[in-house]
Tab-separated table of C-alpha atoms and ligand atoms in Angstrom:
chain	number	residue	atom	x	y	z
A	123	MET	CA	-5.739	18.373	0.083
A	124	GLY	CA	-3.263	19.242	-2.751
A	125	TRP	CA	-4.312	18.875	-6.550
A	126	SER	CA	-8.032	19.958	-6.342
A	127	LEU	CA	-9.839	22.514	-7.933
A	128	SER	CA	-12.585	24.406	-6.558
A	129	LEU	CA	-16.180	24.025	-8.327
A	130	GLY	CA	-17.827	26.768	-5.835
A	131	SER	CA	-20.123	26.300	-3.039
A	132	ILE	CA	-23.037	25.219	-1.926
A	133	ALA	CA	-24.684	26.267	1.915
A	134	GLY	CA	-20.963	27.237	2.856
A	135	THR	CA	-19.483	24.135	2.269
A	136	ARG	CA	-16.771	24.302	-0.652
A	137	ILE	CA	-16.803	21.740	-3.300
A	138	ARG	CA	-13.781	20.640	-4.652
A	139	ILE	CA	-12.860	18.096	-7.733
A	140	HIS	CA	-9.711	16.307	-7.493
A	141	ILE	CA	-7.101	15.986	-10.368
A	142	THR	CA	-7.583	12.408	-10.086
A	143	PHE	CA	-11.241	12.896	-11.057
A	144	LEU	CA	-10.676	14.812	-14.025
A	145	MET	CA	-7.983	12.120	-15.498
A	146	PHE	CA	-11.180	9.602	-14.460
A	147	LEU	CA	-13.411	11.428	-16.865
A	148	ALA	CA	-11.147	11.469	-19.512
A	149	TRP	CA	-10.527	7.844	-19.022
A	150	ILE	CA	-14.068	6.991	-19.178
A	151	GLY	CA	-14.514	9.352	-22.320
A	152	ALA	CA	-11.430	7.879	-24.136
A	153	ALA	CA	-12.547	4.097	-23.585
A	154	SER	CA	-16.374	4.600	-24.492
A	155	TRP	CA	-14.837	6.513	-27.712
A	156	GLN	CA	-12.908	3.668	-28.685
A	157	THR	CA	-15.685	0.846	-28.172
A	158	GLY	CA	-18.584	3.097	-29.485
A	159	GLY	CA	-17.191	6.312	-30.506
A	160	GLN	CA	-18.302	9.997	-30.480
A	161	GLN	CA	-21.612	9.842	-29.077
A	162	ALA	CA	-20.634	6.651	-26.825
A	163	ALA	CA	-17.908	8.937	-25.385
A	164	ILE	CA	-20.516	11.824	-24.855
A	165	ASP	CA	-22.841	9.396	-23.036
A	166	GLY	CA	-19.900	8.107	-20.929
A	167	VAL	CA	-18.866	11.321	-19.470
A	168	LEU	CA	-22.892	12.634	-18.865
A	169	PHE	CA	-23.290	9.411	-16.965
A	170	ILE	CA	-20.326	9.724	-14.969
A	171	ILE	CA	-20.928	13.474	-14.010
A	172	ALA	CA	-24.651	12.574	-13.453
A	173	ILE	CA	-23.406	9.867	-11.042
A	174	PHE	CA	-20.870	11.953	-9.137
A	175	ALA	CA	-23.876	14.814	-9.245
A	176	CYS	CA	-25.448	11.893	-6.774
A	177	VAL	CA	-22.523	11.326	-4.699
A	178	VAL	CA	-22.362	14.973	-4.114
A	179	ALA	CA	-26.009	15.059	-2.913
A	180	HIS	CA	-25.040	12.086	-1.121
A	181	GLU	CA	-22.537	13.643	0.909
A	182	PHE	CA	-24.696	16.660	1.431
A	183	GLY	CA	-27.207	14.462	3.394
A	184	HIS	CA	-24.480	13.802	5.552
A	185	ILE	CA	-23.604	17.461	5.945
A	186	PHE	CA	-27.057	18.769	7.013
A	187	ALA	CA	-27.613	15.699	9.138
A	188	ALA	CA	-24.620	17.238	10.670
A	189	ARG	CA	-25.273	20.599	10.613
A	190	ARG	CA	-28.643	19.971	12.467
A	191	TYR	CA	-26.251	18.672	15.594
A	192	GLY	CA	-23.877	21.850	15.409
A	193	ALA	CA	-21.131	19.943	12.972
A	194	ARG	CA	-19.703	22.459	10.180
A	195	THR	CA	-18.449	20.953	6.952
A	196	ARG	CA	-15.145	22.746	4.976
A	197	ASP	CA	-15.809	21.078	1.899
A	198	VAL	CA	-16.533	18.010	-0.028
A	199	ILE	CA	-13.697	16.695	-2.433
A	200	LEU	CA	-14.615	14.673	-5.317
A	201	LEU	CA	-12.099	11.526	-5.754
A	202	PRO	CA	-12.862	8.683	-8.432
A	203	ILE	CA	-13.967	6.384	-5.509
A	204	GLY	CA	-16.442	8.582	-4.500
A	205	GLY	CA	-16.934	11.751	-2.246
A	206	ILE	CA	-15.463	12.732	1.028
A	207	ALA	CA	-16.745	15.096	3.428
A	208	ARG	CA	-14.603	16.876	5.787
A	209	MET	CA	-16.319	17.806	8.753
A	210	GLU	CA	-14.786	19.687	10.979
A	211	GLN	CA	-16.212	17.370	13.734
A	212	ILE	CA	-18.499	14.346	13.523
A	213	PRO	CA	-21.091	14.142	16.221
A	214	GLU	CA	-19.946	12.003	18.872
A	215	LYS	CA	-23.575	10.741	20.340
A	216	PRO	CA	-24.260	7.444	19.090
A	217	ALA	CA	-27.546	8.182	18.212
A	218	GLN	CA	-26.794	11.555	16.194
A	219	GLU	CA	-23.707	9.337	14.156
A	220	LEU	CA	-26.196	7.131	13.584
A	221	VAL	CA	-28.448	9.554	11.733
A	222	VAL	CA	-25.607	11.178	9.901
A	223	ALA	CA	-24.245	8.126	8.397
A	224	LEU	CA	-27.415	7.046	7.381
A	225	ALA	CA	-28.408	10.320	6.033
A	226	GLY	CA	-26.123	9.815	2.948
A	227	PRO	CA	-27.156	6.275	1.573
A	228	LEU	CA	-31.088	7.548	2.725
A	229	VAL	CA	-30.449	10.733	0.008
A	230	ASN	CA	-29.691	7.626	-2.832
A	231	VAL	CA	-32.917	5.674	-2.122
A	232	VAL	CA	-34.875	9.210	-2.968
A	233	ILE	CA	-32.933	9.643	-6.005
A	234	ALA	CA	-33.816	6.389	-7.220
A	235	GLY	CA	-37.322	6.172	-5.724
A	236	ALA	CA	-38.006	9.329	-7.484
A	237	ILE	CA	-36.858	8.286	-11.024
A	238	ILE	CA	-38.607	4.747	-10.606
A	239	ALA	CA	-41.806	6.861	-9.569
A	240	VAL	CA	-41.859	9.083	-12.461
A	241	LEU	CA	-40.678	6.818	-15.099
A	242	GLY	CA	-42.787	3.332	-13.931
A	243	PRO	CA	-40.800	0.393	-12.656
A	244	ASP	CA	-42.031	-1.581	-15.817
A	245	ALA	CA	-40.214	1.046	-18.068
A	246	VAL	CA	-36.980	1.046	-16.010
A	247	ALA	CA	-36.825	-2.678	-15.566
A	248	ALA	CA	-37.351	-3.023	-19.275
A	249	SER	CA	-34.770	-0.424	-20.676
A	250	LEU	CA	-32.399	-1.662	-18.697
A	251	ASN	CA	-32.692	-5.411	-20.007
A	252	ASP	CA	-33.160	-4.130	-23.526
A	253	ASN	CA	-30.707	-2.150	-25.048
A	254	ALA	CA	-33.029	0.685	-25.382
A	255	PRO	CA	-31.213	3.948	-26.732
A	256	SER	CA	-32.256	6.778	-23.683
A	257	ARG	CA	-31.074	4.296	-20.721
A	258	LEU	CA	-29.531	7.498	-18.555
A	259	LEU	CA	-32.183	7.695	-16.141
A	260	PRO	CA	-32.952	4.095	-15.599
A	261	GLU	CA	-29.265	3.567	-15.406
A	262	LEU	CA	-28.812	6.353	-12.496
A	263	ALA	CA	-31.724	4.732	-10.588
A	264	ALA	CA	-29.770	1.500	-10.448
A	265	ALA	CA	-26.525	3.113	-9.818
A	266	ASN	CA	-28.311	4.969	-6.981
A	267	MET	CA	-29.694	1.830	-5.653
A	268	PHE	CA	-26.159	0.018	-6.022
A	269	LEU	CA	-24.676	3.340	-4.194
A	270	ALA	CA	-26.813	2.929	-0.946
A	271	VAL	CA	-26.323	-0.744	-0.839
A	272	PHE	CA	-22.395	-0.069	-1.171
A	273	ASN	CA	-22.243	2.563	1.209
A	274	LEU	CA	-24.178	0.401	3.656
A	275	LEU	CA	-21.804	-2.471	3.799
A	276	PRO	CA	-20.502	-2.412	7.351
A	277	ALA	CA	-17.008	-1.731	6.555
A	278	PHE	CA	-15.976	1.089	9.037
A	279	PRO	CA	-15.239	4.084	7.742
A	280	MET	CA	-17.926	3.588	5.199
A	281	ASP	CA	-21.272	5.109	6.668
A	282	GLY	CA	-22.396	1.366	7.442
A	283	GLY	CA	-19.533	0.881	8.965
A	284	ARG	CA	-20.358	4.233	10.979
A	285	ALA	CA	-23.626	2.942	11.696
A	286	LEU	CA	-22.518	0.229	13.360
A	287	ARG	CA	-19.897	1.828	15.523
A	288	ALA	CA	-22.693	4.137	16.574
A	289	LEU	CA	-24.861	1.016	17.669
A	290	LEU	CA	-21.905	-0.791	19.272
A	291	ALA	CA	-21.276	2.595	20.643
A	292	LEU	CA	-24.254	2.588	22.687
A	293	LYS	CA	-23.360	-0.992	24.331
A	294	MET	CA	-19.446	-0.930	25.206
A	295	GLY	CA	-18.061	2.833	25.018
A	296	ARG	CA	-16.703	4.916	21.741
A	297	VAL	CA	-12.960	3.527	22.080
A	298	ARG	CA	-13.671	-0.289	22.042
A	299	ALA	CA	-16.568	0.057	19.487
A	300	THR	CA	-14.403	1.781	16.934
A	301	ASP	CA	-11.819	-1.012	17.683
A	302	LEU	CA	-14.252	-3.558	16.915
A	303	ALA	CA	-15.870	-1.726	13.611
A	304	THR	CA	-11.915	-1.325	12.389
A	305	ARG	CA	-11.481	-4.820	13.002
A	306	ILE	CA	-15.178	-5.781	11.331
A	307	GLY	CA	-14.066	-3.149	8.407
A	308	HIS	CA	-10.229	-5.229	7.565
A	309	VAL	CA	-12.182	-8.473	7.515
A	310	LEU	CA	-14.445	-7.151	5.065
A	311	ALA	CA	-11.512	-5.075	3.193
A	312	LEU	CA	-9.875	-7.962	2.710
A	313	GLY	CA	-12.346	-9.920	1.616
A	314	MET	CA	-13.300	-7.576	-0.809
A	315	GLY	CA	-9.457	-7.115	-2.117
A	316	LEU	CA	-9.323	-10.695	-2.527
A	317	TRP	CA	-12.612	-10.756	-4.840
A	318	GLY	CA	-11.282	-7.790	-6.557
A	319	LEU	CA	-7.919	-9.606	-7.207
A	320	THR	CA	-9.885	-13.022	-8.187
A	321	GLN	CA	-12.165	-11.378	-10.349
A	322	GLY	CA	-9.648	-8.641	-11.950
A	323	LYS	CA	-11.415	-5.902	-10.300
A	324	PRO	CA	-8.703	-3.326	-9.339
A	325	ILE	CA	-11.477	-0.244	-8.363
A	326	LEU	CA	-12.543	-3.020	-5.822
A	327	MET	CA	-8.652	-3.291	-4.372
A	328	LEU	CA	-8.372	0.226	-4.530
A	329	ILE	CA	-11.321	0.310	-2.609
A	330	ALA	CA	-10.659	-2.112	0.199
A	331	ALA	CA	-7.067	-0.310	0.723
A	332	PHE	CA	-9.002	2.861	1.140
A	333	ILE	CA	-11.424	1.281	3.637
A	334	TRP	CA	-8.261	-0.333	5.357
A	335	PHE	CA	-6.186	2.756	5.521
A	336	GLY	CA	-9.493	4.479	6.356
A	337	ALA	CA	-10.140	2.329	9.357
A	338	ASN	CA	-6.707	2.418	11.072
A	339	ALA	CA	-6.275	5.917	10.349
A	340	GLU	CA	-9.996	7.126	12.056
A	341	ASN	CA	-9.638	3.994	14.968
A	342	ARG	CA	-6.146	5.994	15.847
A	343	GLN	CA	-7.666	9.373	15.976
A	344	THR	CA	-10.664	8.406	18.291
A	345	GLN	CA	-7.974	6.855	20.452
A	346	LEU	CA	-6.032	9.780	20.520
A	347	HIS	CA	-8.597	11.912	21.523
A	348	ALA	CA	-9.805	9.634	24.188
A	349	ALA	CA	-6.508	9.632	25.558
A	350	SER	CA	-6.467	13.622	25.417
A	351	SER	CA	-9.779	14.092	27.045
A	352	ARG	CA	-8.054	13.070	30.506
A	353	ALA	CA	-4.598	14.602	29.991
A	354	CYS	CA	-3.242	18.293	29.975
A	355	ILE	CA	-0.584	19.209	27.336
A	356	ALA	CA	2.275	19.179	29.592
A	357	ASP	CA	1.909	14.985	29.888
A	358	ALA	CA	2.368	14.767	26.214
A	359	MET	CA	4.334	17.281	25.466
A	360	LEU	CA	8.205	16.891	24.962
A	361	THR	CA	10.201	18.865	27.533
A	362	GLY	CA	14.223	19.119	27.601
A	363	LEU	CA	14.717	20.753	24.499
A	364	ALA	CA	17.189	22.873	22.846
A	365	THR	CA	15.724	26.503	22.112
A	366	LEU	CA	17.461	29.734	20.683
A	367	GLY	CA	17.109	33.499	21.314
A	368	THR	CA	15.184	35.798	18.529
A	369	GLY	CA	19.044	37.106	18.374
A	370	ALA	CA	20.510	33.863	17.689
A	371	LEU	CA	21.956	33.392	13.531
A	372	LEU	CA	21.009	30.258	11.111
A	373	SER	CA	24.659	29.166	11.523
A	374	GLU	CA	23.969	28.770	14.983
A	375	ALA	CA	20.885	26.945	14.665
A	376	ALA	CA	22.805	24.733	11.939
A	377	ALA	CA	25.673	23.954	14.560
A	378	LEU	CA	23.040	23.381	17.512
A	379	MET	CA	21.020	20.895	14.756
A	380	VAL	CA	23.884	19.114	13.762
A	381	HIS	CA	24.544	17.647	17.310
A	382	SER	CA	21.197	17.271	18.107
A	383	THR	CA	18.426	14.361	17.181
A	384	GLN	CA	15.856	17.072	17.526
A	385	GLY	CA	13.441	18.193	14.497
A	386	ASP	CA	12.278	21.824	15.501
A	387	VAL	CA	14.024	24.575	17.851
A	388	PRO	CA	11.678	26.437	19.785
A	389	ILE	CA	12.528	30.409	19.466
A	390	LEU	CA	12.151	32.214	22.535
A	391	ASP	CA	11.855	36.119	23.099
A	392	GLU	CA	14.279	37.637	25.884
A	393	HIS	CA	11.545	36.795	28.385
A	394	ASP	CA	11.807	32.727	27.434
A	395	ARG	CA	8.057	33.495	26.171
A	396	PRO	CA	7.697	31.318	22.945
A	397	VAL	CA	7.464	33.487	19.498
A	398	GLY	CA	7.965	30.538	16.727
A	399	LEU	CA	9.317	27.467	15.329
A	400	LEU	CA	12.411	26.991	13.658
A	401	THR	CA	11.898	23.548	11.259
A	402	ARG	CA	14.699	21.366	9.857
A	403	GLY	CA	13.118	22.608	6.458
A	404	GLY	CA	13.080	26.071	6.971
A	405	LEU	CA	16.901	25.988	8.522
A	406	ALA	CA	17.702	24.365	5.317
A	407	HIS	CA	16.117	26.386	3.027
A	408	GLY	CA	17.149	29.872	5.215
A	409	LEU	CA	20.638	28.593	4.746
A	410	HIS	CA	20.629	27.892	1.155
A	411	ASP	CA	19.016	31.092	0.111
A	412	MET	CA	20.544	33.828	2.878
A	413	GLY	CA	23.585	32.123	4.006
A	414	GLY	CA	24.342	31.897	8.044
A	415	ASP	CA	24.450	35.150	9.068
A	416	MET	CA	20.829	36.040	8.957
A	417	PRO	CA	18.748	35.786	12.013
A	418	VAL	CA	16.667	32.743	13.045
A	419	THR	CA	13.578	35.009	13.051
A	420	SER	CA	13.486	35.374	9.244
A	421	VAL	CA	12.727	31.863	8.387
A	422	MET	CA	11.106	30.243	12.134
A	423	LEU	CA	7.502	29.708	11.513
A	424	ARG	CA	5.258	32.470	13.164
A	425	ASP	CA	1.718	31.157	13.213
A	426	VAL	CA	2.464	28.326	15.581
A	427	PRO	CA	-0.166	28.191	18.281
A	428	VAL	CA	0.967	28.705	21.663
A	429	LEU	CA	-1.160	27.238	24.483
A	430	PRO	CA	-0.554	26.760	28.449
A	431	ALA	CA	0.714	23.385	29.659
A	432	ALA	CA	-1.671	23.276	32.293
A	433	GLU	CA	-4.465	23.570	29.510
A	434	GLY	CA	-6.271	19.884	28.396
A	435	LEU	CA	-4.856	17.990	25.891
A	436	GLU	CA	-7.863	17.881	23.631
A	437	ALA	CA	-7.672	21.602	23.195
A	438	GLY	CA	-3.707	20.491	22.062
A	439	LEU	CA	-4.682	18.179	19.537
A	440	SER	CA	-7.367	20.438	17.676
A	441	ALA	CA	-4.776	23.124	17.121
A	442	LEU	CA	-2.751	20.626	15.876
A	443	GLU	CA	-5.236	19.601	13.453
A	444	HIS	CA	-6.186	23.081	13.117
A	445	SER	CA	-3.264	24.737	12.398
A	446	GLY	CA	-1.239	22.825	10.248
A	447	ALA	CA	2.080	23.659	12.471
A	448	PRO	CA	4.088	21.106	13.192
A	449	GLY	CA	3.735	21.419	16.646
A	450	VAL	CA	1.829	23.544	19.567
A	451	LEU	CA	4.442	25.463	21.923
A	452	ALA	CA	3.461	24.951	25.710
A	453	SER	CA	3.917	27.715	28.602
A	454	ASP	CA	4.137	27.781	31.937
A	455	ALA	CA	1.979	29.954	34.091
A	456	TYR	CA	4.545	32.963	33.399
A	457	GLY	CA	3.897	32.611	29.756
A	458	ARG	CA	7.308	31.064	29.839
A	459	PHE	CA	8.415	28.238	27.255
A	460	ALA	CA	7.389	24.992	28.679
A	461	GLY	CA	7.640	22.383	26.032
A	462	LEU	CA	6.531	21.044	22.517
A	463	LEU	CA	3.723	19.133	21.861
A	464	THR	CA	3.488	16.877	18.381
A	465	LEU	CA	1.650	14.523	16.737
A	466	GLU	CA	4.350	12.135	17.855
A	467	SER	CA	4.684	12.839	21.622
A	468	LEU	CA	0.675	12.465	21.233
A	469	GLY	CA	1.362	9.374	19.842
A	470	ARG	CA	3.963	8.071	22.525
A	471	LEU	CA	1.613	8.781	24.966
A	472	LEU	CA	-1.107	6.909	23.110
A	473	LEU	CA	1.559	3.647	23.103
A	474	PHE	CA	2.294	4.329	26.920
A	475	LYS	CA	-1.075	4.623	28.405
A	476	ARG	CA	-2.789	2.342	25.769
A	477	GLY	CA	-3.663	-0.046	28.679
A	478	ALA	CA	-5.451	2.346	30.839
A	479	VAL	CA	-7.319	3.685	27.586
A	480	SER	CA	-10.608	2.928	27.585
A	481	ASP	CA	-14.159	4.328	28.052
B	272	ZN	ZN1	-21.889	8.359	2.583
């Protein structure tokens, strides 16, 4: 994700802070300064930082639970709406997913419980009620209870929704469970959004939108993976594409692209083996910066994965996701170019095989 700063790593997972979170801190500081002066501004910012430390601890609850099942996590990003742990894969066994989903909120329960145990429940309740001067810890306990309860709402893809999906997956399989959890998530998001609208709480509307689109994205992802587990790259790749040799010039590529709807042109060596991909954007930049007499190899993408067309689609999808390239070049048994797998072509396979996809 762009616009984020790295704060360092904990146990091999990088912690990043998104620029909007820094803006959020500045906004809290300014708002508290206006109402209560300098001390209020410092308290406000300290409190938010303390809460986000708890959010990071929550994410590490998920991360350490997932690590038990062999899933690594590259980084955690702090956004104003909370933290997002980007795991390389979430364990797909329902029981494991259930444990990973519940481990985060459990951390908040433990933090709140520890504060209440140290200060005593009566002291916590008292300082929350009458405006006592040092309310940071009691407020932190309350915030952690709220975080635990809020995250356990069964709104997929929030933790409670993931737990629900895992429970449903025990009964009906992962694809249908995700579909149902997504629909429940949509209903809850809609309710939360309307509630935020009538109560004048834009943050609820923001979270509702995050749930709505997050549920859609994960549902699509799950379906893509399910469809890919039963197909090979050749089933989903684009064929019949125009290609160019390594000796072709940018002017030739431009002439080709003018007459074609094709977005990217595979570049092949003299044995028809794929060596790179010329994108529309790359071509436009090349023409602008260097003119038409340069070879296509000077601007083509070189780090595009090449996989055999007979390989499983799951491998193609994961190469697409991890490389960040616009496509995967597929080769035949002799290493010659056979087709191009893109997210769009995968989506089309999903669209036409949708009826057949279930598990
Ligand atoms: Zn969580």
